[in-house]
Coordinates of C-alpha atoms and ligand atoms in Angstrom, one line a residue:
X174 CA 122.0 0.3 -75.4
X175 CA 124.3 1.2 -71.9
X176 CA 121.0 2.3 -70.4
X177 CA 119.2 -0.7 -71.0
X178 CA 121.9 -3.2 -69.9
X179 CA 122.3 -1.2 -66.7
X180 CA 118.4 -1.6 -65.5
X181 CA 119.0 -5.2 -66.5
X182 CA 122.1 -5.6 -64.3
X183 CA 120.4 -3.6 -62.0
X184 CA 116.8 -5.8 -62.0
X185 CA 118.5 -8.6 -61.6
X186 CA 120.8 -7.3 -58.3
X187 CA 117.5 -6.7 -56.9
X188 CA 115.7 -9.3 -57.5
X189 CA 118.4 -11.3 -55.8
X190 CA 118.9 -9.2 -53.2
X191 CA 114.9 -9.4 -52.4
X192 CA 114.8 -13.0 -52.6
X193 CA 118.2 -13.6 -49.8
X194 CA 116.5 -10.9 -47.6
X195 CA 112.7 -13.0 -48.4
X196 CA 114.2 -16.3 -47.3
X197 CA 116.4 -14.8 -44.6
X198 CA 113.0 -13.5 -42.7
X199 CA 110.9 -16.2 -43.6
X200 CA 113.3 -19.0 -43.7
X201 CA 112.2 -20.8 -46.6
X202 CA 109.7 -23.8 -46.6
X203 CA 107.0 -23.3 -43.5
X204 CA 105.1 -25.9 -43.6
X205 CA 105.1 -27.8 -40.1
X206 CA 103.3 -31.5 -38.3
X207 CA 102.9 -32.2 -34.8
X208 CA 104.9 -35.3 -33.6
X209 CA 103.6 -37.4 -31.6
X210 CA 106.3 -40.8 -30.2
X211 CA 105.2 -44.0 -28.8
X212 CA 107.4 -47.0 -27.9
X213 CA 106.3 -50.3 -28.5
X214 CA 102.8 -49.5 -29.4
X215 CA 99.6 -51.1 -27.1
X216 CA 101.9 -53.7 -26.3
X217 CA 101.4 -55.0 -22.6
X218 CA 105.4 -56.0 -22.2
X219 CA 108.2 -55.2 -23.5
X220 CA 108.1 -57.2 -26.8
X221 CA 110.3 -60.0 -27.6
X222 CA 113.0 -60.0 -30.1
X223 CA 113.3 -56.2 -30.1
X224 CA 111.0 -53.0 -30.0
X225 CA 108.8 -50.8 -32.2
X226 CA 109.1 -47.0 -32.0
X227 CA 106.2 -45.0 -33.8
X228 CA 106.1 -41.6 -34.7
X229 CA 103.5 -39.6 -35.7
X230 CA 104.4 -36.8 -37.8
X231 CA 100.5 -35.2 -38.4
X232 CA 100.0 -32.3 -40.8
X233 CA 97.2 -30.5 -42.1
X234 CA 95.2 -33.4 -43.8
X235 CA 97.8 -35.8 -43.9
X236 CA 99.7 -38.5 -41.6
X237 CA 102.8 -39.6 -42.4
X238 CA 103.8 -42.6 -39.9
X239 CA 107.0 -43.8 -38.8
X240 CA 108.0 -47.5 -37.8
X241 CA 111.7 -47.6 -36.8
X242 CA 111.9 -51.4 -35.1
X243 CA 114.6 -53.8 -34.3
X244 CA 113.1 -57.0 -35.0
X245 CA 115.2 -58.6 -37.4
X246 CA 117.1 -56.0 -39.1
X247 CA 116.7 -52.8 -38.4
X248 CA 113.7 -51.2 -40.5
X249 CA 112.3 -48.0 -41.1
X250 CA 108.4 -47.9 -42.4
X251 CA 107.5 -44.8 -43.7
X252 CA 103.1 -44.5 -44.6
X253 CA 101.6 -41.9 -45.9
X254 CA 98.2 -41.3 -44.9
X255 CA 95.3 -38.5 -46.6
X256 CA 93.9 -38.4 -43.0
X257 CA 94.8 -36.7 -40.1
X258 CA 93.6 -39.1 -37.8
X259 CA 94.9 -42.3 -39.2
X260 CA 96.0 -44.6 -37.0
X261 CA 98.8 -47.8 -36.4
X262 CA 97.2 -50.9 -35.1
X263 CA 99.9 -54.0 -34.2
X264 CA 98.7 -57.3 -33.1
X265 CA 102.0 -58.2 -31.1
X266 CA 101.8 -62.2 -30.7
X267 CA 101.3 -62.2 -34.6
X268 CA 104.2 -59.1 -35.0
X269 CA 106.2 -61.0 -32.6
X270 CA 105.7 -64.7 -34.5
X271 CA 106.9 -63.0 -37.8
X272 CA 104.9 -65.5 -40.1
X273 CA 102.2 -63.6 -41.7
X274 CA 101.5 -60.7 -43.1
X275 CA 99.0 -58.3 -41.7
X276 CA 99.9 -58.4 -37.9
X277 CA 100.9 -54.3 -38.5
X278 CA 97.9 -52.1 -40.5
X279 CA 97.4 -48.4 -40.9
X280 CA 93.9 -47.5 -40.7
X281 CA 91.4 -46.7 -42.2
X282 CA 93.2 -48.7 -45.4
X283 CA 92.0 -46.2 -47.5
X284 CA 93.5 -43.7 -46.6
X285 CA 97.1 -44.7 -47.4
X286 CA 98.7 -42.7 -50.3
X287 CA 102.0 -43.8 -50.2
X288 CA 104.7 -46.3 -48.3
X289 CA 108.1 -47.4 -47.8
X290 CA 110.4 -49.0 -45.5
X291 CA 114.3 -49.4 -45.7
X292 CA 115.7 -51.9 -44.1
X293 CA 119.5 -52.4 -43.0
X294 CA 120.3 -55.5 -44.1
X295 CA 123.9 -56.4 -43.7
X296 CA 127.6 -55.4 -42.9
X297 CA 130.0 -56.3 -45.7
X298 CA 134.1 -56.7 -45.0
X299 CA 136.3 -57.0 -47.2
X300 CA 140.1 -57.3 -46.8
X301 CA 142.0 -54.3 -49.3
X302 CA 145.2 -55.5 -49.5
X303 CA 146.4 -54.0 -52.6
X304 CA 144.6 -50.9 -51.4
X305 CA 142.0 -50.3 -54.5
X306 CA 138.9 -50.5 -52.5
X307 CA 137.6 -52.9 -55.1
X308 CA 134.8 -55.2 -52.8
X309 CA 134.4 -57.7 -55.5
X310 CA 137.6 -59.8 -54.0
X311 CA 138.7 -60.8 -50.6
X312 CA 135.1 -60.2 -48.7
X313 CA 134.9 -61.4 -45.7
X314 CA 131.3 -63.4 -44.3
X315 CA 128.9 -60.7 -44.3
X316 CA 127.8 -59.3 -40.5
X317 CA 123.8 -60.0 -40.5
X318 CA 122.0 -57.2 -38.5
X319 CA 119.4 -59.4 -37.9
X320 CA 121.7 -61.4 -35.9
X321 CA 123.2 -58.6 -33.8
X322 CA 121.6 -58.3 -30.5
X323 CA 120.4 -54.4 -30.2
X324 CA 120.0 -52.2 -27.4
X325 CA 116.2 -50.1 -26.2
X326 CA 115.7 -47.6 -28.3
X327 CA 116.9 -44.3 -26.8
X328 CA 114.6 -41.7 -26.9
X329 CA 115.2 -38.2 -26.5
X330 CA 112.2 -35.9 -28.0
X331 CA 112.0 -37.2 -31.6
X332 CA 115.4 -38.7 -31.5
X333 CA 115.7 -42.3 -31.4
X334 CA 119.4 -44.1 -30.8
X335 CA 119.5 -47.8 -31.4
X336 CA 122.9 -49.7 -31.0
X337 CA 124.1 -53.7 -31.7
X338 CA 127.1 -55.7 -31.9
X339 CA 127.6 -59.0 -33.1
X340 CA 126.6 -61.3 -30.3
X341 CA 130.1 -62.8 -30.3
X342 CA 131.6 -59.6 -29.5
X343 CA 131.6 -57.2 -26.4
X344 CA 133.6 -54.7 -27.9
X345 CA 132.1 -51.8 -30.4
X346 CA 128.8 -51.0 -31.8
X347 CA 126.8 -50.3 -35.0
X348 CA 124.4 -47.4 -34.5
X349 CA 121.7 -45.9 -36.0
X350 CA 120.1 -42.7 -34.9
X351 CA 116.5 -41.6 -36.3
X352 CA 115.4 -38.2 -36.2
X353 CA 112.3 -36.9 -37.0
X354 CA 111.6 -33.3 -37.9
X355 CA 108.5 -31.5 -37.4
X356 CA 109.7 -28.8 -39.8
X357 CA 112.5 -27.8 -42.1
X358 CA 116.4 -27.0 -41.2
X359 CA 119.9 -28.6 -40.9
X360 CA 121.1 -30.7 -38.3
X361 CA 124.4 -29.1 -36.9
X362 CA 127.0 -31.5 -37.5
X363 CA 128.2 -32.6 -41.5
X364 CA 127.0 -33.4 -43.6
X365 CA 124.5 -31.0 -42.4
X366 CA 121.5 -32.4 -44.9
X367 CA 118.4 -29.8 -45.6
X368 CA 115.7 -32.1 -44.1
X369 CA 111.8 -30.9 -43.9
X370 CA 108.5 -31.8 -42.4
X371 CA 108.4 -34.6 -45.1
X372 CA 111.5 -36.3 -44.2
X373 CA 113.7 -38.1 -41.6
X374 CA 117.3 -38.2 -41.3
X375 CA 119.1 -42.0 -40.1
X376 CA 122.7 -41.8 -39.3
X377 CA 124.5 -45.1 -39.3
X378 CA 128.0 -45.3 -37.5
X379 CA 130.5 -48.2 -36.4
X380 CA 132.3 -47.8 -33.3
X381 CA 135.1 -49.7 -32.5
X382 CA 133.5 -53.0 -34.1
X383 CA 137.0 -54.5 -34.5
X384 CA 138.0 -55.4 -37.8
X385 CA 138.8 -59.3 -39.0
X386 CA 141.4 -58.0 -41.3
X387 CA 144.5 -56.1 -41.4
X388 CA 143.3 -53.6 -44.2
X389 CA 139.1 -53.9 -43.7
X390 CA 137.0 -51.6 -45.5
X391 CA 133.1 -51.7 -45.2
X392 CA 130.0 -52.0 -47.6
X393 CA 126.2 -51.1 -45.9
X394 CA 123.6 -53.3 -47.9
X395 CA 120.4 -51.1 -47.8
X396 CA 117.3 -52.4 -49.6
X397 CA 114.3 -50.5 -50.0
X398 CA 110.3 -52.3 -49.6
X399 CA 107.5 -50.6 -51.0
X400 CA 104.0 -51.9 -51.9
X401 CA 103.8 -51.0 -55.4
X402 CA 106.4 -48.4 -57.0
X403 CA 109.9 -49.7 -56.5
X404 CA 112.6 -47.0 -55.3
X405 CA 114.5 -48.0 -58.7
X406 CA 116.6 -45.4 -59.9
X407 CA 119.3 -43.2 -58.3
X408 CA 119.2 -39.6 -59.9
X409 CA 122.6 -37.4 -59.2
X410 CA 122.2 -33.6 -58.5
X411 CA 125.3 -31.5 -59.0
X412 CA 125.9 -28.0 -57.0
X413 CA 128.9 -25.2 -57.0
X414 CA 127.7 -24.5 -53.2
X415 CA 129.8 -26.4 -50.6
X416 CA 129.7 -24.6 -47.5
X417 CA 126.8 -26.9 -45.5
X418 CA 129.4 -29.8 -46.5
X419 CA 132.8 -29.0 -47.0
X420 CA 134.3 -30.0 -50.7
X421 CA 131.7 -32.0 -51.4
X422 CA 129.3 -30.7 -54.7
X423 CA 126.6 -33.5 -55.6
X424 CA 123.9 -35.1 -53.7
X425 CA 122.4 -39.0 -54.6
X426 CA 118.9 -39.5 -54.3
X427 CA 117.3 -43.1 -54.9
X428 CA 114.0 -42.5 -55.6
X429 CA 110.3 -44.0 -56.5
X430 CA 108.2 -42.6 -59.6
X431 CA 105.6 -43.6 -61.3
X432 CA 106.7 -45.6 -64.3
X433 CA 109.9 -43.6 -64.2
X434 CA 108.3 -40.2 -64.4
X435 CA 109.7 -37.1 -62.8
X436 CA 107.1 -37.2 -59.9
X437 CA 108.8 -38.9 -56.9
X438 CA 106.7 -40.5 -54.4
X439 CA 109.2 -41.1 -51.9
X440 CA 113.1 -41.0 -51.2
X441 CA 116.5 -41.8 -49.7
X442 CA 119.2 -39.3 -50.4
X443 CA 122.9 -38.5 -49.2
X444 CA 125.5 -36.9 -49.6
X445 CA 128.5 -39.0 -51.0
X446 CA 130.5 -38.6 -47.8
X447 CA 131.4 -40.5 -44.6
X448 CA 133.6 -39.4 -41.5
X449 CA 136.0 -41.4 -39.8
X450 CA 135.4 -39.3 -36.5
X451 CA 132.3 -38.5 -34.4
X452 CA 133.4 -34.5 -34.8
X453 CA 135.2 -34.4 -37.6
X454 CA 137.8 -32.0 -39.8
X455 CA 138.1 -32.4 -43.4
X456 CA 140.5 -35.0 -43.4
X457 CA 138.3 -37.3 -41.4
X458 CA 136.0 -36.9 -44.8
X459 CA 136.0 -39.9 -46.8
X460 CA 134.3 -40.5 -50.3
X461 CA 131.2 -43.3 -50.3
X462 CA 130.2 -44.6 -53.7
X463 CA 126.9 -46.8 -54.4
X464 CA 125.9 -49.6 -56.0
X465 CA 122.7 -49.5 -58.9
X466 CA 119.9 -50.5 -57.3
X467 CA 118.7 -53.8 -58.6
X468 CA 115.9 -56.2 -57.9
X469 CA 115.9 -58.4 -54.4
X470 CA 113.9 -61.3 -53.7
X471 CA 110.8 -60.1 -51.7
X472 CA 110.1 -63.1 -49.5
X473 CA 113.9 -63.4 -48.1
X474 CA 113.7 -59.6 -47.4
X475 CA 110.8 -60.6 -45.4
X476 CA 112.2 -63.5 -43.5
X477 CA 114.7 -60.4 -42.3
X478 CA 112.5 -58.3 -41.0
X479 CA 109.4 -58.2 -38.5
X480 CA 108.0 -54.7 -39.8
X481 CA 108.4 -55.7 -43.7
X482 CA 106.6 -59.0 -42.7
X483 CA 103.9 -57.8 -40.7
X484 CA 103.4 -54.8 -43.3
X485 CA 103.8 -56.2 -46.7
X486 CA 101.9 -58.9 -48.2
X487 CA 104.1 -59.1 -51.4
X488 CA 107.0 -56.8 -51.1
X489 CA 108.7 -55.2 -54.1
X490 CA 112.5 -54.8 -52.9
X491 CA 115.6 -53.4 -54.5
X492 CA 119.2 -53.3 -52.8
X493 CA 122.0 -50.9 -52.9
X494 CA 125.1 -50.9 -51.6
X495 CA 127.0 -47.9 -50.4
X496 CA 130.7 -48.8 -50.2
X497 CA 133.1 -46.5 -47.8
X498 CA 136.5 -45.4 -48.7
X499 CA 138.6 -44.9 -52.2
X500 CA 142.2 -46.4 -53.2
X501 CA 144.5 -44.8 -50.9
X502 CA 142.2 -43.6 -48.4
X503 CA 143.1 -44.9 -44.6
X504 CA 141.7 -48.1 -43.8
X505 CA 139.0 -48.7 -40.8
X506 CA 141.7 -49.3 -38.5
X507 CA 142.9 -45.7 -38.4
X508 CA 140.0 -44.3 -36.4
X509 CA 138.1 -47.0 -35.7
X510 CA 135.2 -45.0 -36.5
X511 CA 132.9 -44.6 -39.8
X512 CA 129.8 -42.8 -40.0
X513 CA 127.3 -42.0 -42.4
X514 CA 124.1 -39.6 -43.1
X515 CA 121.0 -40.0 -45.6
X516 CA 117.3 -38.6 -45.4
X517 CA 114.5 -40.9 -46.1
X518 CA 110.9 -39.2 -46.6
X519 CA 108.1 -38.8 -49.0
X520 CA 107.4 -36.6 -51.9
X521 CA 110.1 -34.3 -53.5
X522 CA 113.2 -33.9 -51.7
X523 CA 114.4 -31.0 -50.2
X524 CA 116.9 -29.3 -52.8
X525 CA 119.4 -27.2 -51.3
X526 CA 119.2 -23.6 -52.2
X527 CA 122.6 -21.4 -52.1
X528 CA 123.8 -21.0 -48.7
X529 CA 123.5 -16.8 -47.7
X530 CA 127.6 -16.7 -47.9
X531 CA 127.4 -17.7 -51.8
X532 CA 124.5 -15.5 -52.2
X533 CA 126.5 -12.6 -50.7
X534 CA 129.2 -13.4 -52.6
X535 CA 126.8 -13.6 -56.4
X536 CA 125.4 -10.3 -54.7
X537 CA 129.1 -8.3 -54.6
X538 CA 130.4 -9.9 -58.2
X539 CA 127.1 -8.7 -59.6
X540 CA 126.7 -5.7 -57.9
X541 CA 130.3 -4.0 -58.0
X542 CA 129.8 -3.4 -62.1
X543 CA 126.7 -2.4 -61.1
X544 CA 127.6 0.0 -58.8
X545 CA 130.5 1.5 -60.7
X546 CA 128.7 2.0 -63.9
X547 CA 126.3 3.9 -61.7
X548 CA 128.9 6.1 -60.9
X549 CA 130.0 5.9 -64.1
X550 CA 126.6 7.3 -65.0
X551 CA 126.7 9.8 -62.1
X552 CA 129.7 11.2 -63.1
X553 CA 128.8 11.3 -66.7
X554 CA 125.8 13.1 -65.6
X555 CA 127.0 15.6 -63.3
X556 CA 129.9 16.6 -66.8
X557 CA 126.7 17.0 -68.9
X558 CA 125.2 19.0 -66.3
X559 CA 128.0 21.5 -65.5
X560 CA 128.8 21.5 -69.5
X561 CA 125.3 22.6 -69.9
X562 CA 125.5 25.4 -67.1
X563 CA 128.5 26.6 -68.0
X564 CA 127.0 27.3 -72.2
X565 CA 124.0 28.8 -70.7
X566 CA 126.0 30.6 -68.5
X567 CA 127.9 31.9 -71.7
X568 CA 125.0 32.4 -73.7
X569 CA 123.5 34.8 -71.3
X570 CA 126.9 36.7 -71.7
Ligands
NAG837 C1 92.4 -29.3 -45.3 O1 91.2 -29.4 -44.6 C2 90.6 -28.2 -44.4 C3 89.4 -28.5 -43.5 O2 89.7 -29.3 -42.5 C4 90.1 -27.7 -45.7 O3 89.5 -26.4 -45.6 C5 91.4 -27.5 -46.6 O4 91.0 -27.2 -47.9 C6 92.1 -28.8 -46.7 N1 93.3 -28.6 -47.5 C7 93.8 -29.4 -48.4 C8 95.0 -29.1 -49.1 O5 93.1 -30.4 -48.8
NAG838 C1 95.7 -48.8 -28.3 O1 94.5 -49.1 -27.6 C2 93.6 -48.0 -27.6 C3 92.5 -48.4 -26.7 O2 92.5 -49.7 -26.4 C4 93.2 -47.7 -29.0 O3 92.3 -46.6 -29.0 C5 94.4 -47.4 -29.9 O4 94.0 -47.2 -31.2 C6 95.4 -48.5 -29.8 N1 96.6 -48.1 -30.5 C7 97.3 -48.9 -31.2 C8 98.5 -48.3 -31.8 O5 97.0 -50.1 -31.4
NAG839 C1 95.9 -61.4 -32.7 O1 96.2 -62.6 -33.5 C2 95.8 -63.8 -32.8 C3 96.3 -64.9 -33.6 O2 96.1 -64.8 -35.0 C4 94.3 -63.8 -32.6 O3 93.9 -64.9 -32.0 C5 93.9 -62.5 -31.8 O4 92.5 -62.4 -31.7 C6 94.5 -61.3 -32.4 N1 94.3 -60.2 -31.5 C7 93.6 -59.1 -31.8 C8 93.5 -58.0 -30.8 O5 93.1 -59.0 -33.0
NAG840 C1 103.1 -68.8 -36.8 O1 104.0 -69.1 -35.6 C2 103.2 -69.4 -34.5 C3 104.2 -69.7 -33.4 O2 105.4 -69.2 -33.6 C4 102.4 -70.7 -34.8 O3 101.6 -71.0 -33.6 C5 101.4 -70.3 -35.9 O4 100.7 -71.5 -36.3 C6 102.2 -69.9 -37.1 N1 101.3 -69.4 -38.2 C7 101.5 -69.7 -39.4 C8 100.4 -69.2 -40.4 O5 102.4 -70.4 -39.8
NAG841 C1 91.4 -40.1 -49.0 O1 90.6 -40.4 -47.9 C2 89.3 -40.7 -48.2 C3 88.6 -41.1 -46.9 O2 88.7 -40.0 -46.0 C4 89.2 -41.9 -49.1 O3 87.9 -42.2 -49.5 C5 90.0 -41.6 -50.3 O4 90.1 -42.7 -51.2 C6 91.4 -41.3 -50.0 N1 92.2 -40.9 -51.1 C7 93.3 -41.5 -51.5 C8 93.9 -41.0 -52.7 O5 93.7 -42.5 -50.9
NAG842 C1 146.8 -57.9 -55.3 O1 147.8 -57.7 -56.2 C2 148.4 -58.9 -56.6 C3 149.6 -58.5 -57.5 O2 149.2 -57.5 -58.4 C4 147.5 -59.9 -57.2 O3 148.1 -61.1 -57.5 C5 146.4 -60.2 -56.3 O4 145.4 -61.0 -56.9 C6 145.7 -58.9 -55.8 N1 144.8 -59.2 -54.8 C7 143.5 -58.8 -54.8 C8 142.7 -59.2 -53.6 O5 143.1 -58.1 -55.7
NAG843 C1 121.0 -42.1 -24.2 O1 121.5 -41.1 -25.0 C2 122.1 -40.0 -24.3 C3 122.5 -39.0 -25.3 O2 122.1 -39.2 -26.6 C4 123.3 -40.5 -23.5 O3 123.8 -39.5 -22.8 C5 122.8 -41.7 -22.6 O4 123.9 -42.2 -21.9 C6 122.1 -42.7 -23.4 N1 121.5 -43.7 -22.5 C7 121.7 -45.0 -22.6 C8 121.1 -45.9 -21.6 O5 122.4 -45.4 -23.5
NAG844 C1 137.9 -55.6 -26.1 O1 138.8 -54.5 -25.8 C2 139.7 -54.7 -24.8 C3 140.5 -53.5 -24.6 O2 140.2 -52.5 -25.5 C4 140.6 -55.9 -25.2 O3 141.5 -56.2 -24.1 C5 139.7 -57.1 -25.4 O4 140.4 -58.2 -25.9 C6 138.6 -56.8 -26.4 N1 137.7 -57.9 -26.5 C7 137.4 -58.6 -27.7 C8 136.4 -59.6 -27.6 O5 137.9 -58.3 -28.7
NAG845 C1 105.0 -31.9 -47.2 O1 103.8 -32.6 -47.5 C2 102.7 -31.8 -47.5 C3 101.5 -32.7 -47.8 O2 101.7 -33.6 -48.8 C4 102.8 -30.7 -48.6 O3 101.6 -29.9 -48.5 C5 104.0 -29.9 -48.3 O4 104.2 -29.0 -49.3 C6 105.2 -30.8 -48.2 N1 106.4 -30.0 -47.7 C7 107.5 -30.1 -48.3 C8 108.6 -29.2 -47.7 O5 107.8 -30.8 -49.2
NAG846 C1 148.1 -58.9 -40.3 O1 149.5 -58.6 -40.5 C2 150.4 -59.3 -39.7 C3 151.8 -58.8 -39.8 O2 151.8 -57.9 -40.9 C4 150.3 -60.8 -40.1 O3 151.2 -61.5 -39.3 C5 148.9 -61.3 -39.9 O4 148.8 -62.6 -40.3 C6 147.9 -60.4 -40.6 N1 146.6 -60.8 -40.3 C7 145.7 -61.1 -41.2 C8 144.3 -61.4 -40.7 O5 145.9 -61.0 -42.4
NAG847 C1 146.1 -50.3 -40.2 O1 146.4 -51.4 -41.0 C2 147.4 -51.1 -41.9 C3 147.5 -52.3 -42.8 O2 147.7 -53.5 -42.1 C4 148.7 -50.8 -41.1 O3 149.7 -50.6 -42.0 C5 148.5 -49.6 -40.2 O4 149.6 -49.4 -39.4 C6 147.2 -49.8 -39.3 N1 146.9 -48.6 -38.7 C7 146.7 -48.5 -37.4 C8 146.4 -47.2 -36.9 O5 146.7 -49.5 -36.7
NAG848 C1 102.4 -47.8 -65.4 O1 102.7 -48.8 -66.3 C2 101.8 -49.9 -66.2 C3 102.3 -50.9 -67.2 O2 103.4 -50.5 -67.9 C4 100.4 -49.5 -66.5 O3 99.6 -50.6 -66.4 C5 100.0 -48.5 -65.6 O4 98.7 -48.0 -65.8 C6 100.9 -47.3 -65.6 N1 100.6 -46.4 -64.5 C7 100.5 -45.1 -64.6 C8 100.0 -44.3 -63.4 O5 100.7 -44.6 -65.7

């Protein structure tokens, strides 16, 4: 009975211990794309009303495009092609008109698998007086990010940064930063998200936009365009492993499925944290909550946004709200600062696997019984032993 639950105990130490030392060589997922970045595709000027970044993130056999482009709102398109050689074509005084559909392709048609866009629709304000961080009273005209007036994109490798401010105001900015990833890891800074070659990471932040109340808090209105399955659900994964992001144990992930199955076609997911500062401690964490997703009308999502209009000819849309702050939590005005992270990609998402620290830690709790009742067996072995030599011994007298 002892013996057999020691070689279980025993298996399952190294089976653990093989699998940390397997991912610590090999470093988990491999699989890699060559990106490729173009501004403002085949466009002979610089396009009016705002630009169009495309990145080409090109596998194996497979494509998967990305269309950040401030036109509008800003929008992220996201197509997945079955080719390797599939290709964006824009025809830029239709794009730029923003009154029919087809002025954006992917070609050949056929080859698209998969697509969808999120686009940043709105700002909400809303004054907290009694400090419960309740939106539903006291909100403030929303700020329309297709009004602001945005900045050029600024590249840097794969990394895009695009700012606005409302056009009445000179002071502070809302920013978004796209990065795409040619293969998997973790961005240094919290909330330090596993991304992979499937997926791109947007952080939002405000900057000093100045608030029109004396206890503003702030909502982000996302809604998510796709040409047939809807992203509308948002499942909730739970994990005892904090260390990537500090006190923080479940990840959100707002995904598209076939008729609700469990195979996800494509994704936005996030932690539910925001920081008020640009490096942050744990007490610049605060908690983000969302809103279910539910159903938007398709043509004024449209009317937001040049991508969705030039893409889509009959968009399916749901919105979500991600609200920032809890009852008792410092308002905006303490920092001045709020930002936010989330993935968006295709296929499964990444799922965290423990972090080397807790697996070293699992490795000693398991492995200390182990290792005494080894002894325990040593020592029992080594009596046996010298009990046996010591009869024999006596025998032979
Ligand atoms: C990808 O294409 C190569 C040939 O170009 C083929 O040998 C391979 O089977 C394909 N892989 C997949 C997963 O389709
Ligand atoms: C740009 O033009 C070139 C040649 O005119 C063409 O090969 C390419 O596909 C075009 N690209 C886009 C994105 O339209
Ligand atoms: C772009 O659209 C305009 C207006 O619909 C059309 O006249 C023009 O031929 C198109 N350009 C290309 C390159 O297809
Ligand atoms: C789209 O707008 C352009 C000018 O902004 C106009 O010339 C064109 O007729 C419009 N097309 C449609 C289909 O409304
Ligand atoms: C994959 O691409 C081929 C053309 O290369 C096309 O005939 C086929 O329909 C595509 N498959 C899917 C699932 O779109
Ligand atoms: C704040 O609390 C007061 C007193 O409880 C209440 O009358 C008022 O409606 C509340 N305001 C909001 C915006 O909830
Ligand atoms: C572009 O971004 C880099 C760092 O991300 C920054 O140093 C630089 O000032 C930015 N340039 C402009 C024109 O904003
Ligand atoms: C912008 O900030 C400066 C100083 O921080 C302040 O004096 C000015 O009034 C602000 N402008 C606006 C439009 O709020
Ligand atoms: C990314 O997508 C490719 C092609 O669909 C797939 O082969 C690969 O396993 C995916 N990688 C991850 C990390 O999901
Ligand atoms: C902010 O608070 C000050 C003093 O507490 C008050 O005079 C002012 O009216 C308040 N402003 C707003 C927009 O509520
Ligand atoms: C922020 O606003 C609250 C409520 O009006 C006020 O009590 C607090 O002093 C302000 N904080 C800062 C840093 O201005
Ligand atoms: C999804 O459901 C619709 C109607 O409920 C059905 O027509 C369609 O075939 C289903 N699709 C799949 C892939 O099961």
């Amino acid at each position: 009975m002892a013996a057999t639950g020691r070689l279980l105990i025993s298996t399952i130490l190294l089976v653990f211990t093989f699998r940390s030392c397997l991912s610590l060589f090999y470093g988990g997922n491999t699989y890699k794309r060559k990106l490729f970045v173009q501004l403002n595709p085949n466009s002979s000027s610089l396009p009016r009303g705002g630009e169009l970044l495309h990145v080409r993130a090109v596998g194996q056999n497979d494509t998967l495009h990305y269309l950040f482009c401030s036109q509008g709102a800003p929008t992220l398109l996201l197509v997945h092609t079955n080719s390797s050689s599939s290709t964006v074509k824009v025809n830029w005084s239709q794009f730029s008109s923003r009154n029919t559909s087809g002025s954006l392709t992917v070609e050949p048609e056929s080859s698209i698998l998969y697509s969808s866009a999120v686009v940043f629709s709105r700002l909400w304000e809303y004054d907290d007086v009694n400090n419960t961080a309740e939106a539903s009273s006291d909100l403030l005209p929303p700020h329309e990010l297709q009004d602001f007036s945005w900045s050029l994109f600024n590249l840097s490798g794969a990394t895009s940064l695009l700012c606005g401010a409302p056009s009445d105001s000179t002071n502070g900015s809302l920013c978004l930063q796209l990065s795409v990833f040619d293969s998997e890891g973790r961005n240094k800074l919290w909330p330090r998200l596993l991304h992979s070659a499937n997926s791109s990471q947007v952080e939002v932040w405000l900057n000093g936009i100045l608030p029109r109340s004396n206890a503003s808090r702030f909502v982000l209105e996302l809604q998510a365009v796709s040409g047939t399955y809807p992203l509308s659900r948002v499942d909730t994964r739970q994990s005892i492993d904090d260390e990537y992001t500090p006190s923080i144990f479940k990840m959100f992930q707002w995904v598209s499925s076939i008729n609700g199955s469990s195979d996800i076609l494509g994704f936005v997911q996030w932690k539910p944290v925001a920081y008020r500062k640009s490096h942050p401690v744990l007490e610049d964490a605060t908690p983000c909550r969302h809103s279910d997703p539910d159903s938007q009308n398709g043509e004024e999502t449209a009317a937001l946004s040049a991508l969705i209009r030039g893409f889509y000819s009959n968009p399916e849309v749901m919105g979500m709200n991600v609200s920032f702050g809890m009852a008792g939590e410092p308002f905006y005005n303490s920092t001045m600062f709020l930002s936010w992270t989330m993935l968006v990609g295709v296929g499964s998402p990444p799922v965290d696997s423990f972090s080397p620290l807790v697996l070293a830690i699992m490795a000693v709790c398991l492995g200390a019984p182990v290792i005494l009742l080894l002894l325990g067996g040593v020592f029992v072995f080594l009596y046996k032993r010298r009990h046996a030599t010591v009869t024999a011994y006596e025998r032979i007298n």
